[in-house]
């Protein structure tokens, strides 16, 4: 079941939150079934991970470690798009 962000923030404030958590702000939205179709088409790279990786790997090196485990060198990608 989804929990409202309001209740999550209340739990953090009152000390009822889990021992470890990350608060990340942003938005992503999909239509019904869209994410499942994207996963089936291999649009997403999925891998197993651990709590230790999520909570103990510094954010600035997390992507490098995660992509290296998949055999990808993230430094070969660019954040610059082009126009054809």
CSV table of N, CA, C and O in Angstrom, one decimal:
chain,number,residue,atom,x,y,z
A,1,UNK,N,0.8,-1.2,0.0
A,1,UNK,CA,0.0,0.0,0.0
A,1,UNK,C,0.9,1.2,0.0
A,1,UNK,O,1.9,1.3,0.7
A,2,UNK,N,0.5,2.2,-0.8
A,2,UNK,CA,1.2,3.5,-0.8
A,2,UNK,C,0.9,4.3,0.4
A,2,UNK,O,-0.2,4.4,0.9
A,3,UNK,N,1.9,5.0,0.9
A,3,UNK,CA,1.7,5.9,2.1
A,3,UNK,C,1.9,7.3,1.6
A,3,UNK,O,2.8,7.6,0.9
A,4,UNK,N,1.0,8.1,2.1
A,4,UNK,CA,1.1,9.5,1.7
A,4,UNK,C,2.4,10.2,2.2
A,4,UNK,O,2.8,9.9,3.3
A,5,UNK,N,2.9,11.1,1.4
A,5,UNK,CA,4.1,11.8,1.9
A,5,UNK,C,3.9,12.5,3.2
A,5,UNK,O,4.8,12.7,4.0
A,6,UNK,N,2.7,13.0,3.4
A,6,UNK,CA,2.4,13.7,4.6
A,6,UNK,C,2.7,12.8,5.9
A,6,UNK,O,3.3,13.2,6.8
A,7,UNK,N,2.2,11.6,5.8
A,7,UNK,CA,2.4,10.7,6.9
A,7,UNK,C,3.9,10.2,7.0
A,7,UNK,O,4.4,10.0,8.2
A,8,UNK,N,4.6,10.1,5.9
A,8,UNK,CA,6.0,9.8,6.0
A,8,UNK,C,6.8,10.9,6.7
A,8,UNK,O,7.6,10.6,7.6
A,9,UNK,N,6.5,12.1,6.4
A,9,UNK,CA,7.2,13.2,7.0
A,9,UNK,C,6.8,13.3,8.5
A,9,UNK,O,7.6,13.6,9.3
A,10,UNK,N,5.6,13.0,8.8
A,10,UNK,CA,5.1,13.0,10.2
A,10,UNK,C,5.9,11.9,11.0
A,10,UNK,O,6.3,12.2,12.1
A,11,UNK,N,6.1,10.8,10.4
A,11,UNK,CA,6.8,9.7,11.1
A,11,UNK,C,8.2,10.0,11.3
A,11,UNK,O,8.8,9.7,12.3
A,12,UNK,N,8.9,10.7,10.3
A,12,UNK,CA,10.3,11.1,10.5
A,12,UNK,C,10.3,12.1,11.6
A,12,UNK,O,11.2,12.0,12.5
A,13,UNK,N,9.4,13.1,11.6
A,13,UNK,CA,9.4,14.1,12.7
A,13,UNK,C,9.2,13.6,14.1
A,13,UNK,O,9.8,14.0,15.0
A,14,UNK,N,8.3,12.6,14.2
A,14,UNK,CA,8.0,12.0,15.5
A,14,UNK,C,8.9,10.9,16.0
A,14,UNK,O,8.7,10.4,17.1
A,15,UNK,N,9.9,10.5,15.1
A,15,UNK,CA,10.8,9.5,15.5
A,15,UNK,C,10.3,8.1,15.2
A,15,UNK,O,10.9,7.1,15.7
A,16,UNK,N,9.2,8.0,14.4
A,16,UNK,CA,8.6,6.6,14.1
A,16,UNK,C,9.1,6.1,12.8
A,16,UNK,O,8.7,5.0,12.4
A,17,UNK,N,10.0,6.8,12.1
A,17,UNK,CA,10.5,6.4,10.8
A,17,UNK,C,11.4,5.2,11.0
A,17,UNK,O,11.9,4.9,12.1
A,18,UNK,N,11.7,4.4,10.0
A,18,UNK,CA,12.6,3.3,10.1
A,18,UNK,C,14.0,3.9,10.5
A,18,UNK,O,14.3,5.0,10.4
A,19,UNK,N,14.9,3.0,11.0
A,19,UNK,CA,16.2,3.3,11.4
A,19,UNK,C,17.0,4.0,10.3
A,19,UNK,O,17.7,5.0,10.6
A,20,UNK,N,16.9,3.5,9.1
A,20,UNK,CA,17.6,4.1,8.0
A,20,UNK,C,16.6,4.5,6.9
A,20,UNK,O,15.6,3.7,6.6
A,21,UNK,N,16.7,5.7,6.3
A,21,UNK,CA,15.9,6.1,5.3
A,21,UNK,C,16.6,7.2,4.5
A,21,UNK,O,17.5,7.8,4.9
A,22,UNK,N,16.2,7.3,3.2
A,22,UNK,CA,16.6,8.4,2.4
A,22,UNK,C,15.4,9.2,1.9
A,22,UNK,O,14.5,8.6,1.5
A,23,UNK,N,15.5,10.5,2.0
A,23,UNK,CA,14.4,11.3,1.6
A,23,UNK,C,14.8,12.0,0.3
A,23,UNK,O,15.8,12.7,0.2
A,24,UNK,N,14.2,11.6,-0.8
A,24,UNK,CA,14.5,12.0,-2.2
A,24,UNK,C,13.3,12.8,-2.8
A,24,UNK,O,12.2,12.2,-2.7
A,25,UNK,N,13.5,13.9,-3.3
A,25,UNK,CA,12.4,14.7,-3.9
A,25,UNK,C,12.5,14.6,-5.4
A,25,UNK,O,13.6,14.6,-6.0
A,26,UNK,N,11.4,14.5,-6.0
A,26,UNK,CA,11.3,14.5,-7.4
A,26,UNK,C,9.9,14.0,-7.8
A,26,UNK,O,9.1,13.8,-7.0
A,27,UNK,N,9.8,13.7,-9.1
A,27,UNK,CA,8.5,13.2,-9.6
A,27,UNK,C,8.7,12.4,-10.8
A,27,UNK,O,9.5,12.7,-11.7
A,28,UNK,N,8.0,11.3,-10.9
A,28,UNK,CA,8.0,10.5,-12.1
A,28,UNK,C,6.6,9.9,-12.2
A,28,UNK,O,6.0,9.6,-11.2
A,29,UNK,N,6.1,9.9,-13.4
A,29,UNK,CA,4.7,9.3,-13.5
A,29,UNK,C,4.6,8.4,-14.7
A,29,UNK,O,5.3,8.6,-15.7
A,30,UNK,N,3.8,7.4,-14.6
A,30,UNK,CA,3.6,6.5,-15.7
A,30,UNK,C,2.1,6.2,-15.8
A,30,UNK,O,1.3,6.3,-14.9
A,31,UNK,N,1.7,5.9,-17.0
A,31,UNK,CA,0.3,5.5,-17.2
A,31,UNK,C,0.2,4.0,-16.8
A,31,UNK,O,1.2,3.3,-16.6
A,32,UNK,N,-1.0,3.5,-16.6
A,32,UNK,CA,-1.2,2.1,-16.2
A,32,UNK,C,-0.5,1.2,-17.1
A,32,UNK,O,-0.7,1.2,-18.3
A,33,UNK,N,0.4,0.4,-16.5
A,33,UNK,CA,1.1,-0.7,-17.3
A,33,UNK,C,2.4,-0.2,-18.0
A,33,UNK,O,3.1,-0.9,-18.6
A,34,UNK,N,2.6,1.2,-18.1
A,34,UNK,CA,3.7,1.7,-18.8
A,34,UNK,C,5.0,1.2,-18.3
A,34,UNK,O,5.9,0.8,-19.0
A,35,UNK,N,5.2,1.3,-17.0
A,35,UNK,CA,6.5,0.9,-16.4
A,35,UNK,C,6.8,-0.6,-16.7
A,35,UNK,O,7.9,-1.0,-17.0
A,36,UNK,N,5.8,-1.4,-16.5
A,36,UNK,CA,5.9,-2.9,-16.8
A,36,UNK,C,6.4,-3.1,-18.3
A,36,UNK,O,7.3,-3.9,-18.5
A,37,UNK,N,5.8,-2.4,-19.2
A,37,UNK,CA,6.1,-2.5,-20.6
A,37,UNK,C,7.6,-2.0,-20.8
A,37,UNK,O,8.3,-2.6,-21.6
A,38,UNK,N,8.0,-0.9,-20.2
A,38,UNK,CA,9.3,-0.4,-20.3
A,38,UNK,C,10.3,-1.5,-19.8
A,38,UNK,O,11.4,-1.7,-20.4
A,39,UNK,N,10.0,-2.1,-18.7
A,39,UNK,CA,10.9,-3.1,-18.1
A,39,UNK,C,11.0,-4.3,-19.1
A,39,UNK,O,12.1,-4.9,-19.3
A,40,UNK,N,9.8,-4.7,-19.6
A,40,UNK,CA,9.8,-5.9,-20.6
A,40,UNK,C,10.7,-5.5,-21.8
A,40,UNK,O,11.3,-6.4,-22.4
A,41,UNK,N,10.7,-4.3,-22.3
A,41,UNK,CA,11.5,-3.9,-23.4
A,41,UNK,C,13.0,-3.6,-23.1
A,41,UNK,O,13.8,-3.2,-23.9
A,42,UNK,N,13.3,-3.9,-21.8
A,42,UNK,CA,14.7,-3.6,-21.3
A,42,UNK,C,15.1,-2.2,-21.4
A,42,UNK,O,16.2,-1.8,-21.6
A,43,UNK,N,14.1,-1.3,-21.2
A,43,UNK,CA,14.4,0.2,-21.2
A,43,UNK,C,15.1,0.5,-19.8
A,43,UNK,O,15.7,1.6,-19.7
A,44,UNK,N,14.9,-0.3,-18.8
A,44,UNK,CA,15.5,-0.1,-17.5
A,44,UNK,C,16.6,-1.1,-17.3
A,44,UNK,O,16.4,-2.3,-17.6
A,45,UNK,N,17.6,-0.7,-16.6
A,45,UNK,CA,18.7,-1.7,-16.1
A,45,UNK,C,18.4,-2.0,-14.7
A,45,UNK,O,18.4,-1.2,-13.8
A,46,UNK,N,18.1,-3.3,-14.4
A,46,UNK,CA,17.7,-3.7,-13.1
A,46,UNK,C,18.8,-4.6,-12.5
A,46,UNK,O,19.4,-5.4,-13.2
A,47,UNK,N,19.0,-4.5,-11.2
A,47,UNK,CA,20.0,-5.4,-10.6
A,47,UNK,C,19.6,-5.5,-9.1
A,47,UNK,O,18.9,-4.7,-8.5
A,48,UNK,N,20.1,-6.6,-8.5
A,48,UNK,CA,19.9,-6.8,-7.0
A,48,UNK,C,20.8,-5.8,-6.3
A,48,UNK,O,21.9,-5.4,-6.8
A,49,UNK,N,20.4,-5.4,-5.1
A,49,UNK,CA,21.3,-4.5,-4.3
A,49,UNK,C,21.0,-4.9,-2.8
A,49,UNK,O,20.3,-5.8,-2.5
A,50,UNK,N,21.7,-4.1,-2.0
A,50,UNK,CA,21.5,-4.4,-0.5
A,50,UNK,C,21.3,-3.1,0.2
A,50,UNK,O,21.6,-2.0,-0.3
A,51,UNK,N,20.9,-3.2,1.5
A,51,UNK,CA,20.7,-2.0,2.3
A,51,UNK,C,22.1,-1.4,2.5
A,51,UNK,O,22.2,-0.1,2.5
A,52,UNK,N,23.1,-2.2,2.6
A,52,UNK,CA,24.4,-1.6,2.8
A,52,UNK,C,24.8,-0.7,1.7
A,52,UNK,O,25.4,0.4,1.8
A,53,UNK,N,24.6,-1.2,0.4
A,53,UNK,CA,24.9,-0.4,-0.7
A,53,UNK,C,24.1,0.9,-0.7
A,53,UNK,O,24.7,2.0,-0.9
A,54,UNK,N,22.8,0.9,-0.5
A,54,UNK,CA,21.9,2.0,-0.5
A,54,UNK,C,22.3,3.1,0.5
A,54,UNK,O,22.4,4.3,0.2
A,55,UNK,N,22.6,2.6,1.7
A,55,UNK,CA,22.8,3.5,2.8
A,55,UNK,C,24.2,3.8,3.2
A,55,UNK,O,24.5,4.8,3.9
A,56,UNK,N,25.2,3.0,2.7
A,56,UNK,CA,26.6,3.2,3.0
A,56,UNK,C,27.5,3.6,1.9
A,56,UNK,O,28.7,3.9,2.1
A,57,UNK,N,27.0,3.7,0.7
A,57,UNK,CA,27.8,4.1,-0.5
A,57,UNK,C,27.6,5.6,-0.7
A,57,UNK,O,26.4,6.0,-0.8
A,58,UNK,N,28.6,6.4,-0.7
A,58,UNK,CA,28.5,7.8,-0.9
A,58,UNK,C,27.8,8.1,-2.2
A,58,UNK,O,28.0,7.5,-3.2
A,59,UNK,N,26.9,9.1,-2.2
A,59,UNK,CA,26.1,9.4,-3.4
A,59,UNK,C,26.9,9.7,-4.6
A,59,UNK,O,26.6,9.4,-5.7
A,60,UNK,N,28.1,10.4,-4.4
A,60,UNK,CA,28.9,10.8,-5.5
A,60,UNK,C,29.5,9.6,-6.2
A,60,UNK,O,30.0,9.8,-7.4
A,61,UNK,N,29.6,8.4,-5.6
A,61,UNK,CA,30.2,7.3,-6.3
A,61,UNK,C,29.2,6.2,-6.5
A,61,UNK,O,29.5,5.1,-7.2
A,62,UNK,N,27.9,6.3,-6.1
A,62,UNK,CA,26.9,5.3,-6.2
A,62,UNK,C,26.7,4.8,-7.6
A,62,UNK,O,26.7,3.6,-7.9
A,63,UNK,N,26.5,5.8,-8.5
A,63,UNK,CA,26.2,5.4,-9.9
A,63,UNK,C,27.4,4.7,-10.6
A,63,UNK,O,27.2,3.7,-11.3
A,64,UNK,N,28.6,5.1,-10.3
A,64,UNK,CA,29.8,4.4,-10.8
A,64,UNK,C,29.8,3.0,-10.4
A,64,UNK,O,30.1,2.1,-11.2
A,65,UNK,N,29.6,2.7,-9.1
A,65,UNK,CA,29.6,1.4,-8.6
A,65,UNK,C,28.5,0.5,-9.1
A,65,UNK,O,28.7,-0.6,-9.5
A,66,UNK,N,27.3,1.1,-9.2
A,66,UNK,CA,26.1,0.3,-9.7
A,66,UNK,C,26.3,0.0,-11.1
A,66,UNK,O,26.0,-1.2,-11.6
A,67,UNK,N,26.8,0.9,-12.0
A,67,UNK,CA,26.9,0.6,-13.4
A,67,UNK,C,28.1,-0.3,-13.7
A,67,UNK,O,28.0,-1.1,-14.6
A,68,UNK,N,29.1,-0.2,-12.9
A,68,UNK,CA,30.3,-1.0,-13.0
A,68,UNK,C,29.9,-2.5,-12.8
A,68,UNK,O,30.4,-3.4,-13.5
A,69,UNK,N,29.0,-2.7,-11.8
A,69,UNK,CA,28.6,-4.1,-11.6
A,69,UNK,C,27.8,-4.7,-12.8
A,69,UNK,O,27.7,-5.9,-12.9
A,70,UNK,N,27.2,-3.8,-13.6
A,70,UNK,CA,26.5,-4.2,-14.8
A,70,UNK,C,27.4,-4.3,-16.0
A,70,UNK,O,27.0,-4.6,-17.1
A,71,UNK,N,28.7,-3.9,-15.8
A,71,UNK,CA,29.6,-4.0,-16.9
A,71,UNK,C,29.6,-2.7,-17.8
A,71,UNK,O,30.0,-2.7,-18.9
A,72,UNK,N,29.1,-1.6,-17.2
A,72,UNK,CA,29.0,-0.4,-17.9
A,72,UNK,C,29.9,0.7,-17.3
A,72,UNK,O,30.0,0.8,-16.1
A,73,UNK,N,30.6,1.4,-18.1
A,73,UNK,CA,31.4,2.5,-17.7
A,73,UNK,C,30.6,3.8,-17.8
A,73,UNK,O,30.4,4.3,-18.9
A,74,UNK,N,30.1,4.3,-16.7
A,74,UNK,CA,29.2,5.5,-16.8
A,74,UNK,C,29.9,6.7,-17.4
A,74,UNK,O,29.3,7.6,-17.9
A,75,UNK,N,31.3,6.7,-17.3
A,75,UNK,CA,32.0,7.9,-17.8
A,75,UNK,C,31.9,7.9,-19.3
A,75,UNK,O,32.3,8.9,-19.9
A,76,UNK,N,31.5,6.9,-20.0
A,76,UNK,CA,31.3,6.8,-21.4
A,76,UNK,C,30.0,7.5,-21.9
A,76,UNK,O,29.7,7.6,-23.1
A,77,UNK,N,29.1,7.8,-20.9
A,77,UNK,CA,27.9,8.5,-21.2
A,77,UNK,C,28.0,10.0,-21.0
A,77,UNK,O,28.8,10.5,-20.3
A,78,UNK,N,27.1,10.7,-21.7
A,78,UNK,CA,27.1,12.1,-21.6
A,78,UNK,C,25.7,12.6,-21.3
A,78,UNK,O,24.7,11.9,-21.6
A,79,UNK,N,25.6,13.7,-20.6
A,79,UNK,CA,24.3,14.2,-20.3
A,79,UNK,C,23.8,15.2,-21.3
A,79,UNK,O,22.8,15.9,-21.2
A,80,UNK,N,24.6,15.3,-22.4
A,80,UNK,CA,24.2,16.3,-23.4
A,80,UNK,C,23.5,15.6,-24.6
A,80,UNK,O,24.0,14.6,-25.1
A,81,UNK,N,22.4,16.1,-24.9
A,81,UNK,CA,21.6,15.5,-26.0
A,81,UNK,C,21.9,16.2,-27.3
A,81,UNK,O,22.5,17.3,-27.4
A,82,UNK,N,21.4,15.7,-28.4
A,82,UNK,CA,21.7,16.3,-29.7
A,82,UNK,C,20.3,16.4,-30.5
A,82,UNK,O,19.3,15.9,-30.0
A,83,UNK,N,20.4,17.0,-31.6
A,83,UNK,CA,19.2,17.2,-32.4
A,83,UNK,C,19.6,16.6,-33.8
A,83,UNK,O,20.6,16.9,-34.4
A,84,UNK,N,18.7,15.7,-34.3
A,84,UNK,CA,19.0,15.1,-35.6
A,84,UNK,C,18.1,15.7,-36.7
A,84,UNK,O,17.0,16.3,-36.4
